[in-house]
């Protein structure tokens, strides 16, 4: 349902605006002269007249409390210290030490469809403000703020601009994510107590330890149960998210860009607009939160519409050992198993025989490729595959021709150069010369080799990152320059796809996703680790945007060994790929991989359009997840043993999201129908013909999980019979 305002949208007469879409309501109180209060953000309230909406204020107004000196204002879209909010202000800054506590008076309210635009000003502080709130068709609430310096003479030093949304007292638990390289997006949960829970990132990129989502929910909320209110910040640079509960019990979630000292100084007449803050409410747990993000992303005009091609990436197959004969053989074997996109990873450009040299020298290395990449590209295309290329445009090795020619193009705070990290520095794309050089080189490479896909890496945090020659903070401008670079490259080459990779999953957010088509969720493709990484990345992103590859038997990053079925069944649900030296494998192993590739091609229409479902199973040794078609005619689930169960079997698994009145045929899905341990004791449904069961029974009773050894899985296919 499209977001629409209430029956009388004139705030001048109603004093209230009600936006509703996809089961969500936002109610703004506009009766006073200042910024609006949020009377409700959460479950849809129905088509209520203005007087009933305003009753929300009367039934929920806090009484006067002993020891609270003066009324605490109801939370709004931007907390104001000047209005009496004792928590974190939404706007902090000053005119040379003055005007640090603004109080805005509303000038106008514009309601159009599902969007509200509120203009306000503080004539004393000489500041202008614009608040924008939009409820999308999927029920996501988008919010951002713009502050303008109206002082005729003085600059305004902006320290923070943090739009916020209130959450009710029933939200007693906080949930977010952390992580590190090769173990991105690890969940953590804690009570939502009085005080401020602050998550800050000063890495100059989203970060492996980024929260991704900051959620507050009712006690014990899970994937399929409980109410959840969650925020995401669509920004790829430094950022700040907070959850705050006052001593009065009022609570808010807020988010915005983390501005470094002196990074945002507005001259008279200049303005700053915060990144979009996305709010997702669900009455059906975290899966409901995810569904709103997934639907919103899939509604974008630029969202990938074609079937997501099977990828072979050469990194864990050849590393820096680039040899035309070896790579053409790899391409032959890739085509044989059904690969559709061949991506040449690191090592193809000048001086790049290891990771300590060459970044910045974006020319094909003539000593390795005397005829350029054309022989390989032509061979790949002759096999019917697309050609992709790895680049890392934002980085520079000190040991490179570019660094020797232009040391002033390295981000530095002035007077010193930051320590090398991974033998790298950061190229200052806010410098016109550096930006033009990188754009010209990428444009030339994509054009000459008809590159259809760039794996865009980013292997270093922006620490001590300043702009030459003064050393002023450069993270904000660098982030915008990266956005502009990607946008211009795609403008020049329509159809070019870009994968965002930052040492794996270090830059995943809806800011970078506005100009990229895939994320590399982690440099770790160990299937056990990827069970968790893929699960939690899916809180924000639909599976077709998340790259997941089948690697070697022994993991490059963990040294664990896994059967092919576990590796392939783990990667199957995302954007499926291969990162494996196929020449070292037997014909039988390649044939088995080809069966999984064929299954992916058979299922990707369902997997990349349906509703993601993650199961709250009581035994943590068994993880279950799947995808259900929107019309609920078909579903695929994976039952994965991530540890040994305490009991002999992990018990029944309840399969959510099905039509309760429909009858489904439930059967194992080859080649994911066998695993060590299953043959010793398999449930009755695990036969080729399967069993027929009503959807209500599958959700309320479930199916018996088979006897799986740890780090094994089986696939379950459900098709509606009646």
Short mmCIF file of N, CA and C in Angstrom, two decimals, residues 408-493:
data_model
loop_
_atom_site.label_atom_id
_atom_site.label_comp_id
_atom_site.label_asym_id
_atom_site.label_seq_id
_atom_site.Cartn_x
_atom_site.Cartn_y
_atom_site.Cartn_z
N UNK A 408 52.10 14.14 -2.90
CA UNK A 408 51.09 15.05 -2.35
C UNK A 408 49.67 14.51 -2.53
N UNK A 409 49.51 13.42 -3.25
CA UNK A 409 48.19 12.81 -3.44
C UNK A 409 47.88 11.78 -2.36
N UNK A 410 48.66 11.72 -1.32
CA UNK A 410 48.41 10.78 -0.22
C UNK A 410 47.75 11.53 0.93
N UNK A 411 46.66 10.97 1.45
CA UNK A 411 45.98 11.60 2.59
C UNK A 411 46.91 11.64 3.80
N UNK A 412 47.06 12.82 4.38
CA UNK A 412 47.94 13.00 5.54
C UNK A 412 47.51 14.25 6.29
N UNK A 413 47.77 14.28 7.59
CA UNK A 413 47.30 15.38 8.42
C UNK A 413 48.21 16.60 8.36
N UNK A 414 49.30 16.52 7.67
CA UNK A 414 50.23 17.65 7.57
C UNK A 414 51.44 17.46 8.45
N UNK A 415 52.63 17.57 7.85
CA UNK A 415 53.86 17.44 8.61
C UNK A 415 54.33 16.01 8.81
N UNK A 416 53.47 15.04 8.53
CA UNK A 416 53.88 13.65 8.65
C UNK A 416 52.95 12.81 7.78
N UNK A 417 53.42 11.64 7.44
CA UNK A 417 52.59 10.71 6.69
C UNK A 417 52.12 9.62 7.64
N UNK A 418 50.88 9.17 7.54
CA UNK A 418 50.43 8.08 8.41
C UNK A 418 51.30 6.84 8.23
N UNK A 419 51.33 5.99 9.25
CA UNK A 419 52.03 4.72 9.12
C UNK A 419 51.39 3.89 8.01
N UNK A 420 52.24 3.16 7.30
CA UNK A 420 51.72 2.23 6.30
C UNK A 420 50.90 1.14 6.99
N UNK A 421 49.79 0.80 6.38
CA UNK A 421 48.99 -0.35 6.81
C UNK A 421 48.83 -1.24 5.59
N UNK A 422 49.22 -2.50 5.72
CA UNK A 422 49.25 -3.43 4.58
C UNK A 422 50.10 -2.86 3.44
N UNK A 423 51.17 -2.12 3.81
CA UNK A 423 52.04 -1.47 2.82
C UNK A 423 51.26 -0.50 1.95
N UNK A 424 50.18 0.09 2.49
CA UNK A 424 49.31 0.96 1.72
C UNK A 424 49.13 2.31 2.39
N UNK A 425 48.82 3.30 1.57
CA UNK A 425 48.31 4.57 1.99
C UNK A 425 47.00 4.81 1.24
N UNK A 426 46.30 5.91 1.58
CA UNK A 426 45.03 6.24 0.94
C UNK A 426 45.25 7.36 -0.05
N UNK A 427 44.76 7.16 -1.26
CA UNK A 427 44.87 8.17 -2.30
C UNK A 427 43.82 9.26 -2.06
N UNK A 428 44.24 10.50 -2.08
CA UNK A 428 43.36 11.63 -1.77
C UNK A 428 42.52 11.97 -3.00
N UNK A 429 41.32 11.40 -3.07
CA UNK A 429 40.44 11.65 -4.20
C UNK A 429 39.78 13.01 -4.14
N UNK A 430 39.97 13.74 -3.03
CA UNK A 430 39.48 15.13 -2.99
C UNK A 430 40.44 16.05 -3.74
N UNK A 431 41.60 15.54 -4.09
CA UNK A 431 42.55 16.28 -4.93
C UNK A 431 42.14 16.09 -6.39
N UNK A 432 41.92 17.17 -7.10
CA UNK A 432 41.42 17.10 -8.47
C UNK A 432 42.31 16.25 -9.36
N UNK A 433 43.62 16.40 -9.22
CA UNK A 433 44.52 15.63 -10.07
C UNK A 433 44.41 14.14 -9.83
N UNK A 434 44.33 13.74 -8.56
CA UNK A 434 44.21 12.32 -8.24
C UNK A 434 42.88 11.76 -8.74
N UNK A 435 41.81 12.51 -8.51
CA UNK A 435 40.48 12.06 -8.94
C UNK A 435 40.46 11.87 -10.47
N UNK A 436 40.96 12.86 -11.20
CA UNK A 436 40.93 12.77 -12.66
C UNK A 436 41.78 11.62 -13.17
N UNK A 437 42.93 11.38 -12.53
CA UNK A 437 43.80 10.28 -12.95
C UNK A 437 43.08 8.95 -12.80
N UNK A 438 42.47 8.72 -11.62
CA UNK A 438 41.80 7.44 -11.38
C UNK A 438 40.62 7.27 -12.31
N UNK A 439 39.83 8.32 -12.49
CA UNK A 439 38.68 8.21 -13.39
C UNK A 439 39.14 7.91 -14.81
N UNK A 440 40.18 8.56 -15.27
CA UNK A 440 40.66 8.32 -16.63
C UNK A 440 41.16 6.89 -16.80
N UNK A 441 41.91 6.38 -15.81
CA UNK A 441 42.45 5.02 -15.92
C UNK A 441 41.33 3.97 -15.90
N UNK A 442 40.37 4.12 -14.98
CA UNK A 442 39.28 3.15 -14.93
C UNK A 442 38.43 3.22 -16.19
N UNK A 443 38.17 4.43 -16.65
CA UNK A 443 37.39 4.62 -17.87
C UNK A 443 38.08 3.93 -19.05
N UNK A 444 39.40 4.10 -19.14
CA UNK A 444 40.16 3.49 -20.24
C UNK A 444 40.13 1.97 -20.16
N UNK A 445 40.32 1.42 -18.96
CA UNK A 445 40.34 -0.04 -18.80
C UNK A 445 38.98 -0.65 -19.11
N UNK A 446 37.93 -0.07 -18.56
CA UNK A 446 36.58 -0.60 -18.80
C UNK A 446 36.25 -0.51 -20.28
N UNK A 447 36.63 0.59 -20.91
CA UNK A 447 36.34 0.76 -22.32
C UNK A 447 37.13 -0.18 -23.21
N UNK A 448 38.44 -0.27 -22.98
CA UNK A 448 39.28 -1.10 -23.86
C UNK A 448 38.90 -2.57 -23.78
N UNK A 449 38.66 -3.06 -22.58
CA UNK A 449 38.43 -4.50 -22.40
C UNK A 449 36.95 -4.85 -22.25
N UNK A 450 36.10 -3.86 -22.46
CA UNK A 450 34.65 -4.07 -22.34
C UNK A 450 34.32 -4.80 -21.03
N UNK A 451 34.89 -4.26 -19.96
CA UNK A 451 34.68 -4.86 -18.64
C UNK A 451 33.24 -4.60 -18.21
N UNK A 452 32.54 -5.65 -17.84
CA UNK A 452 31.15 -5.52 -17.42
C UNK A 452 30.97 -5.51 -15.92
N UNK A 453 32.09 -5.74 -15.19
CA UNK A 453 31.97 -5.94 -13.74
C UNK A 453 33.29 -5.57 -13.08
N UNK A 454 33.24 -4.71 -12.08
CA UNK A 454 34.42 -4.36 -11.31
C UNK A 454 34.26 -4.84 -9.87
N UNK A 455 35.22 -5.59 -9.40
CA UNK A 455 35.32 -5.90 -7.98
C UNK A 455 36.16 -4.78 -7.36
N UNK A 456 35.50 -3.87 -6.62
CA UNK A 456 36.09 -2.62 -6.16
C UNK A 456 36.49 -2.79 -4.70
N UNK A 457 37.78 -2.96 -4.46
CA UNK A 457 38.27 -3.27 -3.11
C UNK A 457 38.71 -2.01 -2.38
N UNK A 458 38.96 -2.14 -1.07
CA UNK A 458 39.29 -1.00 -0.20
C UNK A 458 39.91 -1.59 1.06
N UNK A 459 41.24 -1.73 1.07
CA UNK A 459 41.90 -2.57 2.07
C UNK A 459 42.57 -1.84 3.22
N UNK A 460 42.17 -0.60 3.49
CA UNK A 460 42.81 0.11 4.58
C UNK A 460 41.84 1.11 5.19
N UNK A 461 41.83 1.20 6.51
CA UNK A 461 41.05 2.24 7.19
C UNK A 461 41.66 3.62 6.90
N UNK A 462 40.82 4.64 6.97
CA UNK A 462 41.28 6.02 6.79
C UNK A 462 41.64 6.59 8.16
N UNK A 463 42.83 6.27 8.61
CA UNK A 463 43.34 6.73 9.90
C UNK A 463 44.31 7.88 9.65
N UNK A 464 44.16 8.96 10.44
CA UNK A 464 45.07 10.11 10.30
C UNK A 464 44.96 10.69 8.89
N UNK A 465 43.72 10.75 8.38
CA UNK A 465 43.50 11.08 6.98
C UNK A 465 43.16 12.56 6.82
N UNK A 466 44.11 13.33 6.32
CA UNK A 466 43.91 14.75 6.08
C UNK A 466 44.22 15.11 4.64
N UNK A 467 43.75 16.28 4.24
CA UNK A 467 43.93 16.75 2.88
C UNK A 467 45.17 17.63 2.79
N UNK A 468 46.02 17.37 1.78
CA UNK A 468 47.25 18.14 1.54
C UNK A 468 46.87 19.54 1.02
N UNK A 469 47.53 20.62 1.41
CA UNK A 469 48.74 20.61 2.25
C UNK A 469 48.48 20.92 3.72
N UNK A 470 47.26 21.39 4.07
CA UNK A 470 47.03 21.85 5.43
C UNK A 470 46.74 20.76 6.43
N UNK A 471 46.31 19.58 5.94
CA UNK A 471 46.03 18.48 6.83
C UNK A 471 44.64 18.49 7.42
N UNK A 472 43.70 19.31 6.89
CA UNK A 472 42.36 19.34 7.45
C UNK A 472 41.67 17.99 7.21
N UNK A 473 40.72 17.62 8.09
CA UNK A 473 40.07 16.30 7.96
C UNK A 473 39.46 16.11 6.58
N UNK A 474 39.60 14.90 6.04
CA UNK A 474 39.18 14.67 4.66
C UNK A 474 38.19 13.53 4.49
N UNK A 475 37.75 12.89 5.58
CA UNK A 475 36.93 11.69 5.43
C UNK A 475 35.60 12.01 4.76
N UNK A 476 34.94 13.07 5.18
CA UNK A 476 33.64 13.42 4.58
C UNK A 476 33.79 13.65 3.08
N UNK A 477 34.73 14.49 2.69
CA UNK A 477 34.91 14.81 1.28
C UNK A 477 35.42 13.60 0.49
N UNK A 478 36.24 12.77 1.12
CA UNK A 478 36.72 11.56 0.46
C UNK A 478 35.55 10.62 0.16
N UNK A 479 34.63 10.47 1.10
CA UNK A 479 33.48 9.60 0.89
C UNK A 479 32.63 10.10 -0.27
N UNK A 480 32.39 11.40 -0.31
CA UNK A 480 31.62 11.97 -1.42
C UNK A 480 32.35 11.83 -2.75
N UNK A 481 33.68 11.92 -2.71
CA UNK A 481 34.46 11.77 -3.94
C UNK A 481 34.36 10.34 -4.48
N UNK A 482 34.37 9.36 -3.58
CA UNK A 482 34.21 7.96 -4.00
C UNK A 482 32.84 7.77 -4.63
N UNK A 483 31.81 8.31 -3.99
CA UNK A 483 30.47 8.22 -4.58
C UNK A 483 30.46 8.83 -5.97
N UNK A 484 31.03 10.03 -6.10
CA UNK A 484 31.03 10.72 -7.39
C UNK A 484 31.81 9.92 -8.45
N UNK A 485 32.91 9.31 -8.05
CA UNK A 485 33.72 8.52 -8.97
C UNK A 485 32.93 7.33 -9.51
N UNK A 486 32.27 6.61 -8.61
CA UNK A 486 31.46 5.48 -9.06
C UNK A 486 30.31 5.93 -9.95
N UNK A 487 29.65 7.02 -9.54
CA UNK A 487 28.52 7.51 -10.32
C UNK A 487 28.95 7.91 -11.73
N UNK A 488 30.08 8.60 -11.85
CA UNK A 488 30.54 9.05 -13.16
C UNK A 488 30.97 7.87 -14.02
N UNK A 489 31.63 6.91 -13.42
CA UNK A 489 32.07 5.74 -14.18
C UNK A 489 30.86 4.97 -14.73
N UNK A 490 29.83 4.83 -13.91
CA UNK A 490 28.63 4.13 -14.37
C UNK A 490 27.87 4.97 -15.42
N UNK A 491 27.94 6.30 -15.29
CA UNK A 491 27.31 7.14 -16.32
C UNK A 491 27.98 6.94 -17.67
N UNK A 492 29.31 6.83 -17.65
CA UNK A 492 30.04 6.65 -18.90
C UNK A 492 29.88 5.24 -19.46
N UNK A 493 29.58 4.28 -18.58
CA UNK A 493 29.50 2.88 -19.01
C UNK A 493 28.20 2.28 -18.49
#
